[in-house]
PDB file of C-alpha atoms and ligand atoms in Angstrom:
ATOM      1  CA  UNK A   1     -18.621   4.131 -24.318  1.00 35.00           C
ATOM      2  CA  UNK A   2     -15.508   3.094 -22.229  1.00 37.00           C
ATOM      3  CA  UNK A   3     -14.012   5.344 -20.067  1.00 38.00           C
ATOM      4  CA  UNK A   4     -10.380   5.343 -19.327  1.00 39.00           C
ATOM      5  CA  UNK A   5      -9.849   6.007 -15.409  1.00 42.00           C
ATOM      6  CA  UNK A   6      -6.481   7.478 -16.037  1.00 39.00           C
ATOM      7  CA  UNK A   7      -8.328  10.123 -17.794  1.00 42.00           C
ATOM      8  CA  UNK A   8     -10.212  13.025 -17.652  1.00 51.00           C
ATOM      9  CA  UNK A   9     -13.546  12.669 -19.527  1.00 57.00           C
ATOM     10  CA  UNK A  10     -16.794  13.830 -19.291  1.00 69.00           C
ATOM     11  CA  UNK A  11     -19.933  14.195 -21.490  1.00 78.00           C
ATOM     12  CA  UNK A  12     -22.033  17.430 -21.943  1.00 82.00           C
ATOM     13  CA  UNK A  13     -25.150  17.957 -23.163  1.00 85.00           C
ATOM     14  CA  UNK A  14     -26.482  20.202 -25.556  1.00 88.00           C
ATOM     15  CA  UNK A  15     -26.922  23.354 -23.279  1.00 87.00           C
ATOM     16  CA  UNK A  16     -23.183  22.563 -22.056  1.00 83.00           C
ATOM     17  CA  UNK A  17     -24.204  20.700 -18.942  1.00 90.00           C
ATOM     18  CA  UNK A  18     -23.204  17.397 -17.543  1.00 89.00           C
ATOM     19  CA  UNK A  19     -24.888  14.628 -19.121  1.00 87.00           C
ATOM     20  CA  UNK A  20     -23.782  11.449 -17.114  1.00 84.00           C
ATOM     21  CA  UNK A  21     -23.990  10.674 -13.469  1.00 85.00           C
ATOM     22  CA  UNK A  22     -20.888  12.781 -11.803  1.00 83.00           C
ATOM     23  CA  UNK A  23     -20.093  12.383  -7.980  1.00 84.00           C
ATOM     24  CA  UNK A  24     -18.550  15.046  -6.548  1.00 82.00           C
ATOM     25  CA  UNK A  25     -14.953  14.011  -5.574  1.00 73.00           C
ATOM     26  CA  UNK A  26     -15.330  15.825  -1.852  1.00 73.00           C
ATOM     27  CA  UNK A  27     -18.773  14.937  -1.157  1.00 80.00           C
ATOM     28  CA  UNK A  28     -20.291  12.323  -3.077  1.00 84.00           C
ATOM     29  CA  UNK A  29     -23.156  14.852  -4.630  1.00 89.00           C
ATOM     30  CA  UNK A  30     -24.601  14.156  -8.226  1.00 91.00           C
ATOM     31  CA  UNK A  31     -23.350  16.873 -10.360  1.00 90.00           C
ATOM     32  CA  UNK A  32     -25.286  15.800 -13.247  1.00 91.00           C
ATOM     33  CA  UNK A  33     -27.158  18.931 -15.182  1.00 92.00           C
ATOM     34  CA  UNK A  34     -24.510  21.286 -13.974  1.00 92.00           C
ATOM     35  CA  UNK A  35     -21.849  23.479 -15.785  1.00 87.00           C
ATOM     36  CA  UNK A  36     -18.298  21.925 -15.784  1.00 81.00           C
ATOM     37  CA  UNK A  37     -17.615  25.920 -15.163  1.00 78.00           C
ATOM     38  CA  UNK A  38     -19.561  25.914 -11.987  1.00 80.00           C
ATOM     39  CA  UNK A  39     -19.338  24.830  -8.208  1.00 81.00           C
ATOM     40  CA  UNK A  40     -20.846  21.698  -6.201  1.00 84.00           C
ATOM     41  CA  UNK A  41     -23.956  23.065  -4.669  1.00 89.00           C
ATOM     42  CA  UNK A  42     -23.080  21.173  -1.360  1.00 87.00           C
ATOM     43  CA  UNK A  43     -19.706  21.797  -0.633  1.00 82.00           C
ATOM     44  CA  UNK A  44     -18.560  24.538  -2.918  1.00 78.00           C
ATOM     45  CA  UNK A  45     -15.562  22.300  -4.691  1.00 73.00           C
ATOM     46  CA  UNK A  46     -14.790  23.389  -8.262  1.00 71.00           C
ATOM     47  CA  UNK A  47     -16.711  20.850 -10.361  1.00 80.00           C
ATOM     48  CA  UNK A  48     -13.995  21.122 -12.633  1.00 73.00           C
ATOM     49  CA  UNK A  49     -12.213  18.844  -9.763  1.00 69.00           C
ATOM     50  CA  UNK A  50     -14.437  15.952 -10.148  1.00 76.00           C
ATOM     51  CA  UNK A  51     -13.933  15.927 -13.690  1.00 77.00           C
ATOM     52  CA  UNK A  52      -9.791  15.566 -13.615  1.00 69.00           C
ATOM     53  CA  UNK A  53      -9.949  11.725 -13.636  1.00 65.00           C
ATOM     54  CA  UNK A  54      -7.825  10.693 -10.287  1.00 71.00           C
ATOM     55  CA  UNK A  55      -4.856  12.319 -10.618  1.00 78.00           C
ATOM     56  CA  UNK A  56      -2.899  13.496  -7.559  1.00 83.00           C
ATOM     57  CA  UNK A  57      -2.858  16.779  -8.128  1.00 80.00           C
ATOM     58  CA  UNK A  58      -6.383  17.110  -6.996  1.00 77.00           C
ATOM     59  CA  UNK A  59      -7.103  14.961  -4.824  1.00 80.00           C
ATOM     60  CA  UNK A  60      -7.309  15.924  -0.653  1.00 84.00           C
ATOM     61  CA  UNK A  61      -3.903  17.259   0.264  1.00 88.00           C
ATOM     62  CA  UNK A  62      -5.013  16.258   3.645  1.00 90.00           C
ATOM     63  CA  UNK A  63      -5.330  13.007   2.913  1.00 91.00           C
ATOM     64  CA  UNK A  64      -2.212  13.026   1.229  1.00 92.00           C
ATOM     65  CA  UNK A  65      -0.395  14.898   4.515  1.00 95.00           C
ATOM     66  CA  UNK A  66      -1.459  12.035   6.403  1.00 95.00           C
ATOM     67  CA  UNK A  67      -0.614   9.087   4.259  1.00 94.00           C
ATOM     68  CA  UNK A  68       2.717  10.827   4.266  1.00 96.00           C
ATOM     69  CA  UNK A  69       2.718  10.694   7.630  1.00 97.00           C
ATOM     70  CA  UNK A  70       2.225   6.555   7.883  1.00 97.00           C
ATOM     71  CA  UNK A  71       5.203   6.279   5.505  1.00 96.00           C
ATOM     72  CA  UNK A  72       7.767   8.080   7.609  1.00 96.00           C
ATOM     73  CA  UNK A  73       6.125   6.022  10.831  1.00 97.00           C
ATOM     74  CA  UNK A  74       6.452   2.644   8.700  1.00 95.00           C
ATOM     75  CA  UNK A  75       9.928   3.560   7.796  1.00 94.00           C
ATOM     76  CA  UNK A  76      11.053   5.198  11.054  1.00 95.00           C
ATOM     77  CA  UNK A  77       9.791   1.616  12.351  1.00 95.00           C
ATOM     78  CA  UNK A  78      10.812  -0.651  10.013  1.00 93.00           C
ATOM     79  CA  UNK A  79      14.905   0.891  10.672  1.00 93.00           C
ATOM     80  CA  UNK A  80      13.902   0.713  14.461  1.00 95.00           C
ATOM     81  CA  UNK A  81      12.898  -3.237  14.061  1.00 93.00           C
ATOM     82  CA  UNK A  82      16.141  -4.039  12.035  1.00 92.00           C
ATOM     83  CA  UNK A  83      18.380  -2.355  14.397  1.00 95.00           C
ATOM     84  CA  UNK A  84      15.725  -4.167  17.382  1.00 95.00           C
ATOM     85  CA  UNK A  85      16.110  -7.087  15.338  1.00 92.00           C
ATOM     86  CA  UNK A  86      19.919  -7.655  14.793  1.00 92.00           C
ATOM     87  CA  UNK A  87      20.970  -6.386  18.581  1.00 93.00           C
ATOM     88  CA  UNK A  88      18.560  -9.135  19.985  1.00 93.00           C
ATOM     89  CA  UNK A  89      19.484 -12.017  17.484  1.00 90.00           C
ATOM     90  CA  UNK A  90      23.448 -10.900  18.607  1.00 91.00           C
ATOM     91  CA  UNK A  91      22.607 -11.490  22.120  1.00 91.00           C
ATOM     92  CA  UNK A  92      20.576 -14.658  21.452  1.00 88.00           C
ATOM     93  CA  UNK A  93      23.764 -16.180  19.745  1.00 89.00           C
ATOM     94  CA  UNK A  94      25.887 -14.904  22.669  1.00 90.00           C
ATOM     95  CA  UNK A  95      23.357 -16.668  25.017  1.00 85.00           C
ATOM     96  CA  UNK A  96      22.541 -13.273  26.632  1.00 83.00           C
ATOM     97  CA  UNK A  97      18.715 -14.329  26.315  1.00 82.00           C
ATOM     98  CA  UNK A  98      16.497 -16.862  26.052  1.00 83.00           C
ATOM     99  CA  UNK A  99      15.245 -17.098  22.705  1.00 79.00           C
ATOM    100  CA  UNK A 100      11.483 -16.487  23.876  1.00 79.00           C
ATOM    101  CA  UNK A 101      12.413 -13.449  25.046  1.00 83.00           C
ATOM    102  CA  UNK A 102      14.386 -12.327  21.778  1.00 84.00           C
ATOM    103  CA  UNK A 103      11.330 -13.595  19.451  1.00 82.00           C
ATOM    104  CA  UNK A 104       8.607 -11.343  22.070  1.00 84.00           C
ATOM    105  CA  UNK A 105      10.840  -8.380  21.767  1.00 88.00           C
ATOM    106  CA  UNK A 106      11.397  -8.696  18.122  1.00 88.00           C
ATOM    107  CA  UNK A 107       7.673  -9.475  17.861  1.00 88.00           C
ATOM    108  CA  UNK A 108       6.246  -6.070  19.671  1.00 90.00           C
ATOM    109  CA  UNK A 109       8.554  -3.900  17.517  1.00 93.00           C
ATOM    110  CA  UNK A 110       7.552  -4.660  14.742  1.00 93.00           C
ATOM    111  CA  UNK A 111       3.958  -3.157  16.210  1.00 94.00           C
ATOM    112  CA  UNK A 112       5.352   0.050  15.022  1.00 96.00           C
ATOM    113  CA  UNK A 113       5.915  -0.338  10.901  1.00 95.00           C
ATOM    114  CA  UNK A 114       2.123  -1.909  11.161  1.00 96.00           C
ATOM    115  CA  UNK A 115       1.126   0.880  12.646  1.00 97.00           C
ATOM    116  CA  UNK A 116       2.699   2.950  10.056  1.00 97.00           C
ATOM    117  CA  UNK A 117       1.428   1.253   7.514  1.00 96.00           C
ATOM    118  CA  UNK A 118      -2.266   1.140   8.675  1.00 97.00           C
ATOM    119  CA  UNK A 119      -1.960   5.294   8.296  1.00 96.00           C
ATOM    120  CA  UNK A 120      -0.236   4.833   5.133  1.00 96.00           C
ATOM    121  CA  UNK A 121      -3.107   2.779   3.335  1.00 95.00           C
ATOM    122  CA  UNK A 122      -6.149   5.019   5.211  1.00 93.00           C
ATOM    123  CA  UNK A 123      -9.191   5.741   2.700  1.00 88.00           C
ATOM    124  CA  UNK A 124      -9.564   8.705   0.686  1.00 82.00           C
ATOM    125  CA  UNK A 125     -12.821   9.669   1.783  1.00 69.00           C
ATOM    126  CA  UNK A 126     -16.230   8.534   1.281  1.00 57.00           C
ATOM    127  CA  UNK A 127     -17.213  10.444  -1.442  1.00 53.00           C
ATOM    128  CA  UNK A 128     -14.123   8.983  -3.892  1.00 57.00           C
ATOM    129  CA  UNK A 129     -13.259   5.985  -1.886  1.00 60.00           C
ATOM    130  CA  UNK A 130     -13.461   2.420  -4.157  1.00 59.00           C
ATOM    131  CA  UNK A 131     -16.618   0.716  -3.579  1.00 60.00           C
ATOM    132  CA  UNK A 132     -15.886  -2.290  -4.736  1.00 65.00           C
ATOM    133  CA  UNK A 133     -15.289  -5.080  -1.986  1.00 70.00           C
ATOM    134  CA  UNK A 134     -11.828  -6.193  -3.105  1.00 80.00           C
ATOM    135  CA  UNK A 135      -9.378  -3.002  -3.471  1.00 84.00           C
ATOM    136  CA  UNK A 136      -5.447  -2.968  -2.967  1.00 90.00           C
ATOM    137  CA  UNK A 137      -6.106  -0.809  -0.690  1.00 92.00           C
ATOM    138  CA  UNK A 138      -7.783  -3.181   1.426  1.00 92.00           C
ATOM    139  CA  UNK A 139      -5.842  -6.186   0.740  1.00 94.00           C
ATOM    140  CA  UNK A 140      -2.857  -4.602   2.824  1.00 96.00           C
ATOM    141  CA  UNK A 141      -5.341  -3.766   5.450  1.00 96.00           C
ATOM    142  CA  UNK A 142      -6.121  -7.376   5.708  1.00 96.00           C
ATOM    143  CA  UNK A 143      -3.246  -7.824   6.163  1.00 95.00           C
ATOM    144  CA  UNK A 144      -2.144  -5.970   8.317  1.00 97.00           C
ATOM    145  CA  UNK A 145      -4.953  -7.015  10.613  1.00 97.00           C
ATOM    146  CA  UNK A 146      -3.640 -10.901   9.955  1.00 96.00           C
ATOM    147  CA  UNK A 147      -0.060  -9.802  10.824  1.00 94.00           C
ATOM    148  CA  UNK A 148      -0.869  -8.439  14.384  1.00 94.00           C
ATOM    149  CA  UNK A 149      -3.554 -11.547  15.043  1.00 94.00           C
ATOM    150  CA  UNK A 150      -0.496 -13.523  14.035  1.00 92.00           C
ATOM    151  CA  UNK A 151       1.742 -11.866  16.711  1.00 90.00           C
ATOM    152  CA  UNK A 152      -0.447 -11.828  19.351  1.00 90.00           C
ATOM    153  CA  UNK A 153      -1.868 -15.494  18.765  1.00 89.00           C
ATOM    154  CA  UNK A 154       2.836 -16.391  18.564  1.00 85.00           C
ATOM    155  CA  UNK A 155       2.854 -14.083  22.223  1.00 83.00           C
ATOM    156  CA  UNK A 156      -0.367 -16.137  23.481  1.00 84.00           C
ATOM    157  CA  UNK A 157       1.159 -19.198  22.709  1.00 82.00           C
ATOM    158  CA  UNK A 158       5.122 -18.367  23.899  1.00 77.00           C
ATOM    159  CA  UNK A 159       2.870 -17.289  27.092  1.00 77.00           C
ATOM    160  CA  UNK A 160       0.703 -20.655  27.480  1.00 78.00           C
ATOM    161  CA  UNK A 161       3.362 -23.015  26.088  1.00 70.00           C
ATOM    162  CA  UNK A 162       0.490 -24.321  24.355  1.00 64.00           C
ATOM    163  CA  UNK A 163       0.240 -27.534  21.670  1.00 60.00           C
ATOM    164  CA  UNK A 164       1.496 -25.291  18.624  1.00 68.00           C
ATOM    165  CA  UNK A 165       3.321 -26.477  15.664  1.00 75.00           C
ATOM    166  CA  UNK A 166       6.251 -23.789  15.578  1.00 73.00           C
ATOM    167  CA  UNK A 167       6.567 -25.071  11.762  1.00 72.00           C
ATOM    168  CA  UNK A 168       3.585 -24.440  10.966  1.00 76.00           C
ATOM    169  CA  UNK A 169       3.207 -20.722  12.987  1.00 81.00           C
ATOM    170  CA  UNK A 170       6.131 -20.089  11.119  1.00 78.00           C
ATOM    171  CA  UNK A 171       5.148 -20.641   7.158  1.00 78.00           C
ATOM    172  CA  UNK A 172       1.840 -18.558   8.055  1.00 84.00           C
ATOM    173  CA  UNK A 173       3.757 -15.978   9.235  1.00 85.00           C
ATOM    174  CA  UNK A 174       5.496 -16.407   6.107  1.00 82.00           C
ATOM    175  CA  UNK A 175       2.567 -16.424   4.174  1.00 83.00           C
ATOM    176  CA  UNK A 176       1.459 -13.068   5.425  1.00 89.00           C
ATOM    177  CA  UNK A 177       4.829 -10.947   5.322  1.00 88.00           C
ATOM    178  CA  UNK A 178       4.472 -12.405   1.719  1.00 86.00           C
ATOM    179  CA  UNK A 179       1.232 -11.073   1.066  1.00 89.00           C
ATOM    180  CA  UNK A 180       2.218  -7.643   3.485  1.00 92.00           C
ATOM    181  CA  UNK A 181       4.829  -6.913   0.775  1.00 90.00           C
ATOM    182  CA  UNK A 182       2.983  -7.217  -2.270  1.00 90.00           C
ATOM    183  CA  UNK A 183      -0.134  -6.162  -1.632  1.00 93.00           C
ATOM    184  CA  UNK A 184       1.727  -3.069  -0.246  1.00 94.00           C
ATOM    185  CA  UNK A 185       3.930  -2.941  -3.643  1.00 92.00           C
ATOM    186  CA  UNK A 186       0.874  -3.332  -6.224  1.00 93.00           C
ATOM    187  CA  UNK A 187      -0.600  -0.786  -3.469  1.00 94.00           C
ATOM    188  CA  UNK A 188       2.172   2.080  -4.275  1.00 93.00           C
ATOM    189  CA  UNK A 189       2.182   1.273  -8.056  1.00 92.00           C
ATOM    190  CA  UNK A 190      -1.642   2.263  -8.538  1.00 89.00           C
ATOM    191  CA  UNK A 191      -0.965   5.521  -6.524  1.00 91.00           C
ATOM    192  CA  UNK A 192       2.227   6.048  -8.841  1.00 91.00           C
ATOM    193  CA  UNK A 193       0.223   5.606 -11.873  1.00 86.00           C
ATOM    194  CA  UNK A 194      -1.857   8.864 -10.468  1.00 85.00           C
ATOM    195  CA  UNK A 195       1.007  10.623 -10.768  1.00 85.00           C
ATOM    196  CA  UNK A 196       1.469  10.080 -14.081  1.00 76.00           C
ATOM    197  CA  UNK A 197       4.986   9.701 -14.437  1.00 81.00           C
ATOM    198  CA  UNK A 198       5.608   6.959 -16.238  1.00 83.00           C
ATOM    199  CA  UNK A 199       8.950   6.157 -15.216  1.00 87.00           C
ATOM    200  CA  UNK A 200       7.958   5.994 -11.490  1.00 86.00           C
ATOM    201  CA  UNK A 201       5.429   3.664 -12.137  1.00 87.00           C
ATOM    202  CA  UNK A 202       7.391   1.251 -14.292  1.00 90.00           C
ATOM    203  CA  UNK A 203      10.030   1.345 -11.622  1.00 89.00           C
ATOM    204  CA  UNK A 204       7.438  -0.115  -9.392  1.00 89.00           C
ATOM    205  CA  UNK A 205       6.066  -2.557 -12.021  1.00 91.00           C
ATOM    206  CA  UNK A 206      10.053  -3.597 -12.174  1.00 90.00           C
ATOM    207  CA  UNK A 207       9.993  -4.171  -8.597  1.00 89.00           C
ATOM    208  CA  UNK A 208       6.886  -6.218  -8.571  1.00 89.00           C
ATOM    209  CA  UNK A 209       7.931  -8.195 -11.359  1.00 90.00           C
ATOM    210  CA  UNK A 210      11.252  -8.973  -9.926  1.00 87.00           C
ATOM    211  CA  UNK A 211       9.969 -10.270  -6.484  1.00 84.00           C
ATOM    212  CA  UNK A 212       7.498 -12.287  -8.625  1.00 85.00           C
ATOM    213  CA  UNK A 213      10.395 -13.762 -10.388  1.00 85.00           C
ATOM    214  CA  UNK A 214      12.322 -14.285  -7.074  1.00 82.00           C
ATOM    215  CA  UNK A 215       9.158 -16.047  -5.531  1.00 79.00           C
ATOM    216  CA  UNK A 216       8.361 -18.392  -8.478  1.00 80.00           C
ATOM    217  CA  UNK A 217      11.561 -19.475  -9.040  1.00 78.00           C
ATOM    218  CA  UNK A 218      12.117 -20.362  -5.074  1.00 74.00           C
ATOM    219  CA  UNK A 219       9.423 -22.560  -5.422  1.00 70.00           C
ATOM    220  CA  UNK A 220       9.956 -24.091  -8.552  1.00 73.00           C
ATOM    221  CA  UNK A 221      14.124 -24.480  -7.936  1.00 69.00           C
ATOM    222  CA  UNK A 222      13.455 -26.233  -4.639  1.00 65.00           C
ATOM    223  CA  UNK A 223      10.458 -28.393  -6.117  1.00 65.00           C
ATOM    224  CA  UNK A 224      12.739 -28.974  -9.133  1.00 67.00           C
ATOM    225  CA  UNK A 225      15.591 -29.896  -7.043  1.00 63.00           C
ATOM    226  CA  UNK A 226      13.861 -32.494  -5.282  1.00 59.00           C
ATOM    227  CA  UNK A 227      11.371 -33.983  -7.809  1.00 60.00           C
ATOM    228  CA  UNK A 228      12.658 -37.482  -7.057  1.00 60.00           C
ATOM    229  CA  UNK A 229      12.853 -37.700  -3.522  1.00 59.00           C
ATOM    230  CA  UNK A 230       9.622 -38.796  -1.927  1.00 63.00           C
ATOM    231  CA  UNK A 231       7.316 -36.894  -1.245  1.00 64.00           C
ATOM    232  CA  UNK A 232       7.526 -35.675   2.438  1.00 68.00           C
ATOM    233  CA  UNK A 233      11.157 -34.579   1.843  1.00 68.00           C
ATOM    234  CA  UNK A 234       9.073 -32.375  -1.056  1.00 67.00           C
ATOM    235  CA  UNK A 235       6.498 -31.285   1.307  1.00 70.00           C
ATOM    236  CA  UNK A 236       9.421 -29.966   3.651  1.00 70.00           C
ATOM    237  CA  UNK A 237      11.512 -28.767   1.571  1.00 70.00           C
ATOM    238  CA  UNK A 238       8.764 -26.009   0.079  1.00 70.00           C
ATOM    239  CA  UNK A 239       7.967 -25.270   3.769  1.00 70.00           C
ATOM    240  CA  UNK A 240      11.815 -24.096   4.255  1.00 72.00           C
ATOM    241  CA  UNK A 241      11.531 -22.216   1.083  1.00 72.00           C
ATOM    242  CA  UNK A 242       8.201 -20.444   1.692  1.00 71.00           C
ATOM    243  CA  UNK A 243       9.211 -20.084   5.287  1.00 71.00           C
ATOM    244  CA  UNK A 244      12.498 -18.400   4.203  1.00 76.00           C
ATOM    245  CA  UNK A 245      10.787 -16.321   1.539  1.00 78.00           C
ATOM    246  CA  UNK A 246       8.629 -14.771   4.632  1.00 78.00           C
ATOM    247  CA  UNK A 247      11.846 -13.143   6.197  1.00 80.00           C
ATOM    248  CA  UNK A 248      13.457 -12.248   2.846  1.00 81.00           C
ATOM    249  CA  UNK A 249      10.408 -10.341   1.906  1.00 82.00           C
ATOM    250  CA  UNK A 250      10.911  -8.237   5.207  1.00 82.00           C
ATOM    251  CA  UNK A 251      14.244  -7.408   4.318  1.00 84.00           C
ATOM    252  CA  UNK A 252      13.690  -6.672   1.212  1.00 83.00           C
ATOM    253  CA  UNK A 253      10.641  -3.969   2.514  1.00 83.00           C
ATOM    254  CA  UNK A 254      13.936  -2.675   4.095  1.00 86.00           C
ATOM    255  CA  UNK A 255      16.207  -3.000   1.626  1.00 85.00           C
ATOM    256  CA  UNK A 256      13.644  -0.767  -0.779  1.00 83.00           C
ATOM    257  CA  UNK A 257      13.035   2.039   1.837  1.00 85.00           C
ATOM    258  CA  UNK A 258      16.173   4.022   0.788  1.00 85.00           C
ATOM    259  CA  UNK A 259      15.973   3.571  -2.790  1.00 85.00           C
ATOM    260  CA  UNK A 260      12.438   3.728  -3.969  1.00 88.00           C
ATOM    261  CA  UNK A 261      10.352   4.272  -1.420  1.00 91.00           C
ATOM    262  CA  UNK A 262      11.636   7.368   0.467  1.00 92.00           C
ATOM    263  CA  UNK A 263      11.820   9.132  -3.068  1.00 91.00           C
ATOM    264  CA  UNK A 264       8.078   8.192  -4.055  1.00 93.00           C
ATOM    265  CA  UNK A 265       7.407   9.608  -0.139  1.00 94.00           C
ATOM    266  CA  UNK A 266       9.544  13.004  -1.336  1.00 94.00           C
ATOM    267  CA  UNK A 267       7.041  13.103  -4.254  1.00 93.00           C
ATOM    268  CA  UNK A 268       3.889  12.808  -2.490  1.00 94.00           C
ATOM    269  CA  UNK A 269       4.730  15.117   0.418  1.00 95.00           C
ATOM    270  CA  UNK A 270       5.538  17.603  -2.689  1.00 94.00           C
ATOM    271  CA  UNK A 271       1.785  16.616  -5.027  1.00 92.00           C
ATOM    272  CA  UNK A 272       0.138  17.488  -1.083  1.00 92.00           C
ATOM    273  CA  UNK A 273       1.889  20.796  -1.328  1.00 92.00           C
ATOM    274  CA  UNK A 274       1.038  20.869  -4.758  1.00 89.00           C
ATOM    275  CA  UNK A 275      -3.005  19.748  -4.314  1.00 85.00           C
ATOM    276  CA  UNK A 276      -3.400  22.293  -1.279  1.00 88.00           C
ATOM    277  CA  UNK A 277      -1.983  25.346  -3.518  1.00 86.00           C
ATOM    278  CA  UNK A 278      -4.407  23.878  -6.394  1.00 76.00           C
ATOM    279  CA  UNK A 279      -7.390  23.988  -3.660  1.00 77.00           C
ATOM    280  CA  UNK A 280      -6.556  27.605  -2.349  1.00 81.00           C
ATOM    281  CA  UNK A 281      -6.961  28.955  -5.899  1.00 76.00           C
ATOM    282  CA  UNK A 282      -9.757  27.218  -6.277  1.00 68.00           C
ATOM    283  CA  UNK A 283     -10.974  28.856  -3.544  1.00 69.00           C
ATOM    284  CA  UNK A 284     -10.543  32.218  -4.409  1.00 71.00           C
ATOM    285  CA  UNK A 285     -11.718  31.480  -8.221  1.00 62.00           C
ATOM    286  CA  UNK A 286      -9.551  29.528 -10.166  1.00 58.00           C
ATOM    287  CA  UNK A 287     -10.524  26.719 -12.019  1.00 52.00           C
ATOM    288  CA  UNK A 288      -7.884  24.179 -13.341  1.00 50.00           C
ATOM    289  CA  UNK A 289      -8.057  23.492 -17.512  1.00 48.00           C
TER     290      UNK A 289
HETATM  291 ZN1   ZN B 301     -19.428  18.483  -3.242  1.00 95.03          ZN
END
């Protein structure tokens, strides 16, 4: 039998009794053989909870709280680096400051969006958290972890004046603010689909699809463009676009925050609200359905 994950379902058995293997969604315990009516023996958590797919609504309001939290640090940050970012490039073309300097101080802002965004993607919990070894979920994670290797490995090297191909620093970098952005963008969609409103959730598909789009054709345009010319002209000429995609993908994280993603932060500050108020009547005897 398939089972749609967007959708409550469960199976009873004759006496009215879970049939299949349930977790419960707070604690992890089986729930099998138990009335959909009842409570988990554990932790006390309406069963009915466990049952209502993975919508929002009932999942941990603290959880949500704090992934609420991360977003208003990542954006708070990200507006801090762009102000951070411009003043110091305007004093770099002014020759107020060496350009190490600028890049460092660029470089340790943009500590604080990471940051941010390490709350904003933290697990469920235990009990409900994927399994599975590749999530969305973790894919940001990664990297995030990749970005801040990549800044401190740029500072160790600024530091040591080391052998380092600035080229090629510079296209990873790239590489990861590309995968930052989507990963975080695919990230957003799946917990938009858990709201179920469908319009959200296509905005974010139309988002995603767009910045595909914008990525392919970069690629292909350039490669296009320079199909005759031998080949290390190629070779450089898809570094410079990758490399330029890197920064454009950190503007457009920017670019978003107003539009889409301070909204879909409104709405999940107002499901948490909406998930603890769920959990209080639960608590005194309500059950959901
Ligand atoms: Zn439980």
């Amino acid at each position: 039998m398939s089972h749609d994950r967007r959708f409550p379902y469960y199976a009873l058995d004759n006496d009215g009794r879970l049939s299949s293997e349930t977790p419960c969604s707070a604690c992890g315990y089986n729930l099998r053989g138990l009335s959909p009516d009842g409570v988990c023996p554990e932790c006390g958590t309406a069963i009915k909870h466990s049952l209502l797919g993975d919508f929002l609504y009932f999942s941990d309001p603290i959880w949500l709280r704090r992934i609420v939290r991360g977003m208003d640090i990542l954006h708070i940050g990200l507006a801090g680096f762009f102000a951070v970012a411009c003043g110091t490039l305007a004093l770099l073309a002014s020759n107020h400051l060496r350009s190490s300097t600028a890049l460092g101080t660029i470089g340790l802002v943009f500590v604080v969006p990471l940051a941010g965004l390490w709350r904003a993607t933290l697990a469920e919990s235990a009990a409900v958290e994927d399994r599975r070894p590749f999530t969305l979920r973790r894919a940001v994670r990664f990297s995030i972890v990749s970005c801040g290797a990549w800044l401190l490995l740029g500072l160790l090297f600024a530091l040591g004046g080391g052998p380092v191909s600035w080229e090629g620093y510079a296209l990873i970098g790239a590489a990861l603010m590309l995968l930052l952005l989507s990963s975080y963008l695919l990230y957003l969609r799946s917990l938009a689909r858990r709201t179920y409103d469908r319009e959200l959730s296509t905005s974010f598909t139309g988002v995603i699809g767009g910045w595909g789009v914008t990525c392919v054709g970069a690629l292909v345009l350039t490669a296009c463009y320079f199909y005759q010319v031998p080949r290390s002209v190629l070779v450089r000429t898809l570094v410079g676009a990758a490399t330029c995609l890197g920064p454009f993908s950190l503007l457009m994280l920017i670019a978003m925050t107003p539009a889409l993603l301070l909204p879909f932060r409104e709405r999940l500050a107002r499901i948490a609200d909406m998930a603890a108020d769920t959990r209080r009547k639960a608590e005194a005897g309500w059950t959901p359905m």
